[in-house]
mmCIF file of C-alpha atoms in Angstrom:
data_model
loop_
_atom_site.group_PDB
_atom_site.id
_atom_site.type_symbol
_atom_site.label_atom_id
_atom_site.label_comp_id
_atom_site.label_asym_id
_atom_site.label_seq_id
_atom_site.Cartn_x
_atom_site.Cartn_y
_atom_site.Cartn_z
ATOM 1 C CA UNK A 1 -0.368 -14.048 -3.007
ATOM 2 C CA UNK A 2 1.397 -13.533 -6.384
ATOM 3 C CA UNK A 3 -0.369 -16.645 -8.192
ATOM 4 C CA UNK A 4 -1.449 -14.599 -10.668
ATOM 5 C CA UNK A 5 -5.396 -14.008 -9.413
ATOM 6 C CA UNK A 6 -5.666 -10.623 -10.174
ATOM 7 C CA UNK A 7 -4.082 -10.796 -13.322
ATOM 8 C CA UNK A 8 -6.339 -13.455 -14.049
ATOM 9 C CA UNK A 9 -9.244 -11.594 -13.451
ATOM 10 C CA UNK A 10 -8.556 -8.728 -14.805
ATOM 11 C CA UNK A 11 -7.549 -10.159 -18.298
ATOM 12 C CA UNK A 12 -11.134 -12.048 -18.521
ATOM 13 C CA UNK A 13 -12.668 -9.128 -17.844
ATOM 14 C CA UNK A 14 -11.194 -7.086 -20.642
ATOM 15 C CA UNK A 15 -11.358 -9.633 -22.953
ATOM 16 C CA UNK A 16 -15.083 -10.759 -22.089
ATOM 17 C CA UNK A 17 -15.494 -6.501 -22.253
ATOM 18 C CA UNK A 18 -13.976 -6.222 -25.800
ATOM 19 C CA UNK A 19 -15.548 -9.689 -27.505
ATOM 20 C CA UNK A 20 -19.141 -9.929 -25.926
ATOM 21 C CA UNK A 21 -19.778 -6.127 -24.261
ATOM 22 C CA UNK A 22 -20.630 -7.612 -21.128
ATOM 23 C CA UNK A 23 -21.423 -5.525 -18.080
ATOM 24 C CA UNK A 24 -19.049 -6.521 -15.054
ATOM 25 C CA UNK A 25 -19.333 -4.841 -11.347
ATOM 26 C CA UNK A 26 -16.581 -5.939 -9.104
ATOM 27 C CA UNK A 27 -16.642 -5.292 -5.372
ATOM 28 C CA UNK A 28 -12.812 -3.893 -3.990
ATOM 29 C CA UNK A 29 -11.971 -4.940 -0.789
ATOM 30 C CA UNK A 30 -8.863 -3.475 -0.713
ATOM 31 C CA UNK A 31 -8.365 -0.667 -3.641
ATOM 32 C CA UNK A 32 -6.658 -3.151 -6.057
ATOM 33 C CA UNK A 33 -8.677 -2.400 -9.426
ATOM 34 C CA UNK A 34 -9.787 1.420 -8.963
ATOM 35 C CA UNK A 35 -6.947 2.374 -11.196
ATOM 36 C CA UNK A 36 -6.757 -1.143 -13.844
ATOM 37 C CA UNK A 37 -10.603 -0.035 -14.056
ATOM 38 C CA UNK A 38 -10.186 3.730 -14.600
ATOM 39 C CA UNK A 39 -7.656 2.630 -17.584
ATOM 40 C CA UNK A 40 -9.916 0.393 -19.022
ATOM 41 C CA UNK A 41 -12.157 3.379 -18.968
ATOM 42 C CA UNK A 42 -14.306 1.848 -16.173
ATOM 43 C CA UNK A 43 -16.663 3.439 -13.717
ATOM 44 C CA UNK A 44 -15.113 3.722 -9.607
ATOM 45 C CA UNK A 45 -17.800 4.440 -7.497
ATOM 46 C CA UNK A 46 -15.924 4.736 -3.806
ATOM 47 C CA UNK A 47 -18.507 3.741 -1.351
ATOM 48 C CA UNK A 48 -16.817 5.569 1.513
ATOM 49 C CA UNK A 49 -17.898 8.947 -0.007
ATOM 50 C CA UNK A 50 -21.730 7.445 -1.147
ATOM 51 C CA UNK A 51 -24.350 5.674 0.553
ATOM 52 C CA UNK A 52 -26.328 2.743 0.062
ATOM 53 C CA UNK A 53 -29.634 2.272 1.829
ATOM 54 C CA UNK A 54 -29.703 -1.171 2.748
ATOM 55 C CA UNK A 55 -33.767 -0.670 2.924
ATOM 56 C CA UNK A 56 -33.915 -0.233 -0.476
ATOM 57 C CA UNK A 57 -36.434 -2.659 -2.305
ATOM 58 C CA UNK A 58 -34.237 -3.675 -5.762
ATOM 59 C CA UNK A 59 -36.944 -6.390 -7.947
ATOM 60 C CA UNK A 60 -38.519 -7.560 -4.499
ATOM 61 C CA UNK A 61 -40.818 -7.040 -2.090
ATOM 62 C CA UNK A 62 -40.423 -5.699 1.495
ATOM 63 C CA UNK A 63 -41.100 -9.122 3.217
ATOM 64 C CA UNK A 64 -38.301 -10.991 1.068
ATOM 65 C CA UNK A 65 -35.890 -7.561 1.550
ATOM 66 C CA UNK A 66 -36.659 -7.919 5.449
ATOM 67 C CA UNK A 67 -35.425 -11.838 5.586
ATOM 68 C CA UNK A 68 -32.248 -10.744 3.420
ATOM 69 C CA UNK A 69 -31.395 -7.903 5.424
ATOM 70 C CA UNK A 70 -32.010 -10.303 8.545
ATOM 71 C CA UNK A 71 -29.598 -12.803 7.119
ATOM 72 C CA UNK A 72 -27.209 -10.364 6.627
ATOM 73 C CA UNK A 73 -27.235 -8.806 10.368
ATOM 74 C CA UNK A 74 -26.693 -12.676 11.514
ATOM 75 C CA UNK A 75 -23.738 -12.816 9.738
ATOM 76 C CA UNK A 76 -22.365 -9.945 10.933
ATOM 77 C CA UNK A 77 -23.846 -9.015 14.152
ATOM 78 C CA UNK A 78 -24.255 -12.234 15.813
ATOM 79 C CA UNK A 79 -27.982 -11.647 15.445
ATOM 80 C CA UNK A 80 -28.691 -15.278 16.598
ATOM 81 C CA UNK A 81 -27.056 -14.770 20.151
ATOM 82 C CA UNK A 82 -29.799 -12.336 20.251
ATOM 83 C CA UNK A 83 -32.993 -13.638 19.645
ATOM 84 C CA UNK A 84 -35.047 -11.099 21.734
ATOM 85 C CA UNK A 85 -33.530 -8.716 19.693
ATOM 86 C CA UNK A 86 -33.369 -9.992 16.330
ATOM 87 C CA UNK A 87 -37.422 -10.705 16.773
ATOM 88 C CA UNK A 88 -37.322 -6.417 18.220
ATOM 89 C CA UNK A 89 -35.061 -5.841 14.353
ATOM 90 C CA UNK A 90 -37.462 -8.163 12.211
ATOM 91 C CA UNK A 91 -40.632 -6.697 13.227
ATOM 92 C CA UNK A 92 -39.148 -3.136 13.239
ATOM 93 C CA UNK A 93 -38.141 -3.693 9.646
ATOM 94 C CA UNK A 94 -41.508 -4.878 8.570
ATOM 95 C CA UNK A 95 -43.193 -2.194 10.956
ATOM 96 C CA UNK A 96 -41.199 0.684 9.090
ATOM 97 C CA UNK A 97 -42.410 -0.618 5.483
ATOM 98 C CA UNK A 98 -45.763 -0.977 6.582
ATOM 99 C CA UNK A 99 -45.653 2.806 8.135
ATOM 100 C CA UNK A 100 -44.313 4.057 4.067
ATOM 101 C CA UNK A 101 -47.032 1.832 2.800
ATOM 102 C CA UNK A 102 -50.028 3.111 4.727
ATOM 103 C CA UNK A 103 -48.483 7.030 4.580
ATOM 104 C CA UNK A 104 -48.476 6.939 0.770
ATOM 105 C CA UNK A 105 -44.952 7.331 0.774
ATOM 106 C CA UNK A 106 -43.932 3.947 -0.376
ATOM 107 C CA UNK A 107 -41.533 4.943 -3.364
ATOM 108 C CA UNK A 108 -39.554 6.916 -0.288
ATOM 109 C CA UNK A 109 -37.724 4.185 0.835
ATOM 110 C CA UNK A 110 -37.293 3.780 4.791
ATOM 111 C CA UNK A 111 -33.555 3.754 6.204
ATOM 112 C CA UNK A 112 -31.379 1.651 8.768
ATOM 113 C CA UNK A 113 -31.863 4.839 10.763
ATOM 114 C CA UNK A 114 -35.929 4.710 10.480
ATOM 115 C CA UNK A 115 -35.533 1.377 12.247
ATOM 116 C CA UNK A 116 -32.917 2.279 14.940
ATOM 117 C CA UNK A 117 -35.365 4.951 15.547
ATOM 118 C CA UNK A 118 -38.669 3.312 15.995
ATOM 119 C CA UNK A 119 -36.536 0.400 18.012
ATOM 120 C CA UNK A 120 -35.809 4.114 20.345
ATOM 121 C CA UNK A 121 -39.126 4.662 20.464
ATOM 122 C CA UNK A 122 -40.260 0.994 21.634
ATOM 123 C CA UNK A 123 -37.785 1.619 24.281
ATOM 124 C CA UNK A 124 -35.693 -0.981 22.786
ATOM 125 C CA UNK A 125 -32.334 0.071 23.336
ATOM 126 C CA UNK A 126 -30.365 -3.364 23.531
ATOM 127 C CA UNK A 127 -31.956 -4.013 19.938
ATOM 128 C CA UNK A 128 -31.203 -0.570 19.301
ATOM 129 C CA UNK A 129 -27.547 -0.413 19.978
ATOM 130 C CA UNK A 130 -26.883 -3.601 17.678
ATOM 131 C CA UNK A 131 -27.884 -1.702 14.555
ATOM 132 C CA UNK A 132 -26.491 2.008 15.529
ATOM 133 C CA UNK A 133 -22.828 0.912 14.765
ATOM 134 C CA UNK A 134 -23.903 1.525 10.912
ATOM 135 C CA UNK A 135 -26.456 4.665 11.733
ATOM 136 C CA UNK A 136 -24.099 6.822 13.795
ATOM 137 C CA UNK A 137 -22.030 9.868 12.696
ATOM 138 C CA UNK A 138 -19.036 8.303 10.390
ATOM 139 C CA UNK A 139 -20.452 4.998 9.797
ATOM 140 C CA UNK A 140 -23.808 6.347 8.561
ATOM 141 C CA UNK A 141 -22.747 5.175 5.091
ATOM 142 C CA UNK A 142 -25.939 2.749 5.321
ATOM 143 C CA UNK A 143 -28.374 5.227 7.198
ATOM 144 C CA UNK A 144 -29.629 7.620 4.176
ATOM 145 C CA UNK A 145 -30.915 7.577 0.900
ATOM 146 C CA UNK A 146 -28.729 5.580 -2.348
ATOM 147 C CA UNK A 147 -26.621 7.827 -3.834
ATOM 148 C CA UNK A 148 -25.950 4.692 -6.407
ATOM 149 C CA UNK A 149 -27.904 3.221 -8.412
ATOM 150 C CA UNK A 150 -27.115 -0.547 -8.703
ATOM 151 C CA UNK A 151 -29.327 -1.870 -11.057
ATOM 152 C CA UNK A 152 -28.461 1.236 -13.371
ATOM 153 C CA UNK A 153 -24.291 0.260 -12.512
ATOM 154 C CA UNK A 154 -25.554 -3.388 -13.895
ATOM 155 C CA UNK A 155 -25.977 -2.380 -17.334
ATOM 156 C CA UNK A 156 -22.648 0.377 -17.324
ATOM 157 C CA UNK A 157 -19.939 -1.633 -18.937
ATOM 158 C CA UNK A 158 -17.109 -1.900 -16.171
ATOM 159 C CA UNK A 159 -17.550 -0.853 -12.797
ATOM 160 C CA UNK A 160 -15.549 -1.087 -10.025
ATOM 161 C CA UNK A 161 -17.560 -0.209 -6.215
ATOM 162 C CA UNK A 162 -14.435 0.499 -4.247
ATOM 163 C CA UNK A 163 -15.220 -1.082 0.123
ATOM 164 C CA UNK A 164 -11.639 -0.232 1.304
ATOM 165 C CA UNK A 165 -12.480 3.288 2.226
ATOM 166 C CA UNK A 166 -15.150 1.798 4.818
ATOM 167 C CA UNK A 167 -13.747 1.726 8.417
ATOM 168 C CA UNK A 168 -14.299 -1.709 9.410
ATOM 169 C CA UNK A 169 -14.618 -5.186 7.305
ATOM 170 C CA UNK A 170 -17.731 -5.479 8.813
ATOM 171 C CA UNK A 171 -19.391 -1.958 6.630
ATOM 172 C CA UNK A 172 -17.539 -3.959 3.869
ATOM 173 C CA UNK A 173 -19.188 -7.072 4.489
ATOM 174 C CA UNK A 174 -22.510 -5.318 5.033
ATOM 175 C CA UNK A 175 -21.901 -3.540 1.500
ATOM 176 C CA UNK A 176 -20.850 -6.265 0.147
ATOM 177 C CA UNK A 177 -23.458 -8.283 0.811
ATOM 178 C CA UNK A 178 -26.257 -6.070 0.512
ATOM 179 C CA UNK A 179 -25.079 -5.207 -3.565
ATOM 180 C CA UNK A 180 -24.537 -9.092 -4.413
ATOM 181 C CA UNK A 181 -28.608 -9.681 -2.813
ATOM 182 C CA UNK A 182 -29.513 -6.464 -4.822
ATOM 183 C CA UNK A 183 -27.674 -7.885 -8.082
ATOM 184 C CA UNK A 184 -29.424 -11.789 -7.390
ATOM 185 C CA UNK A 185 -32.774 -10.129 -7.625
ATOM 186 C CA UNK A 186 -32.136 -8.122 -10.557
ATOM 187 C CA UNK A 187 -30.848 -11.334 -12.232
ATOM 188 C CA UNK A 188 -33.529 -13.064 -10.981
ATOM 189 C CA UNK A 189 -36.029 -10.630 -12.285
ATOM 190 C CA UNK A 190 -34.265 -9.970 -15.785
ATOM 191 C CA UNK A 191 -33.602 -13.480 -16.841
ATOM 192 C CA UNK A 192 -31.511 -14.868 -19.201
ATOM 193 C CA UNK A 193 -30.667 -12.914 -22.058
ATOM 194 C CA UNK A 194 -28.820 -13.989 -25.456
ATOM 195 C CA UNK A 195 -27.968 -10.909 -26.834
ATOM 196 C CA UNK A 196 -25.864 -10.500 -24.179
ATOM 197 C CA UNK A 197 -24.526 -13.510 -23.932
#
């Protein structure tokens, strides 16, 4: 604390901003740049008042989406003290894709709610229960449609996607994660590119 990090970061951004017109998207934890952003005529997006739809298929398929968002849940639900249930989460992922697919409705994304729903429906309510801490009313920021657009917020100069007004580190976590896989496959995808340096 007080080493100057911030600072640091902050001054590299503006002057990578000014000389080269790069794009930058930081994630907040804790509020820090909303207003340094706003000032340097930035974008704030505050995640507490949007949602992101962790289902969402940003340059990838469903099968590679369903092992990130897997990943993800081990990290922060303990997913691997579960294996019954992480098997019940993986294949009701892939089963909820498959059910957009074969309904014609594959540019409607599925939800985290679609799953906790079908897992409802399987009778699966161990499975069930591990997911609905991010589906139920005021922690539903993951259960709907993208307000946000993140590989639109990858080419808008600064941005700053303000996590503190999530309730718990773990919806920042989730968010956090979630946008940094989203961003690797967009890079991924894109490619280098010198004009941008």
């Amino acid at each position: 604390t007080g080493a100057g990090k911030s600072y640091t970061v902050k001054t590299f951004l503006t002057r990578a901003s000014l000389i080269w017109n790069t794009n930058a998207i930081i994630l907040d934890w804790v509020g820090e740049y909303e207003k340094w952003v706003r000032q340097a005529g930035g974008k704030v997006i505050n995640l507490g008042k949007e949602r992101l739809n962790i289902l969402d298929l940003v340059d990838t398929n469903s099968r590679s989406r369903v092992k990130q968002i897997i990943s993800s849940l081990d990290i922060l639900c303990d997913l691997k003290s579960y294996p019954n249930e992480r098997d019940h989460i993986e294949e009701a992922l892939e089963a909820v894709y498959d059910r957009r697919a074969k309904d014609g409705k594959a540019q409607q994304r599925p939800t985290l709610l679609d799953v906790v729903n079908l897992l409802e429906e399987k009778g699966d309510k161990k499975a069930a229960r591990l997911l609905k801490r991010f589906t139920s009313e005021g922690t539903d920021f993951f259960a709907g449609s993208s307000t946000i657009d993140i590989k639109t917020l990858t080419r808008s100069g600064l941005v700053c996607i303000d996590l503190h007004n999530l309730p718990t580190e773990e919806m920042r976590s989730l968010a956090g994660l979630t946008i940094l896989q989203y961003i690797k496959e967009i890079m991924r995808a894109e490619g280098m590119k010198e004009d941008r340096r």
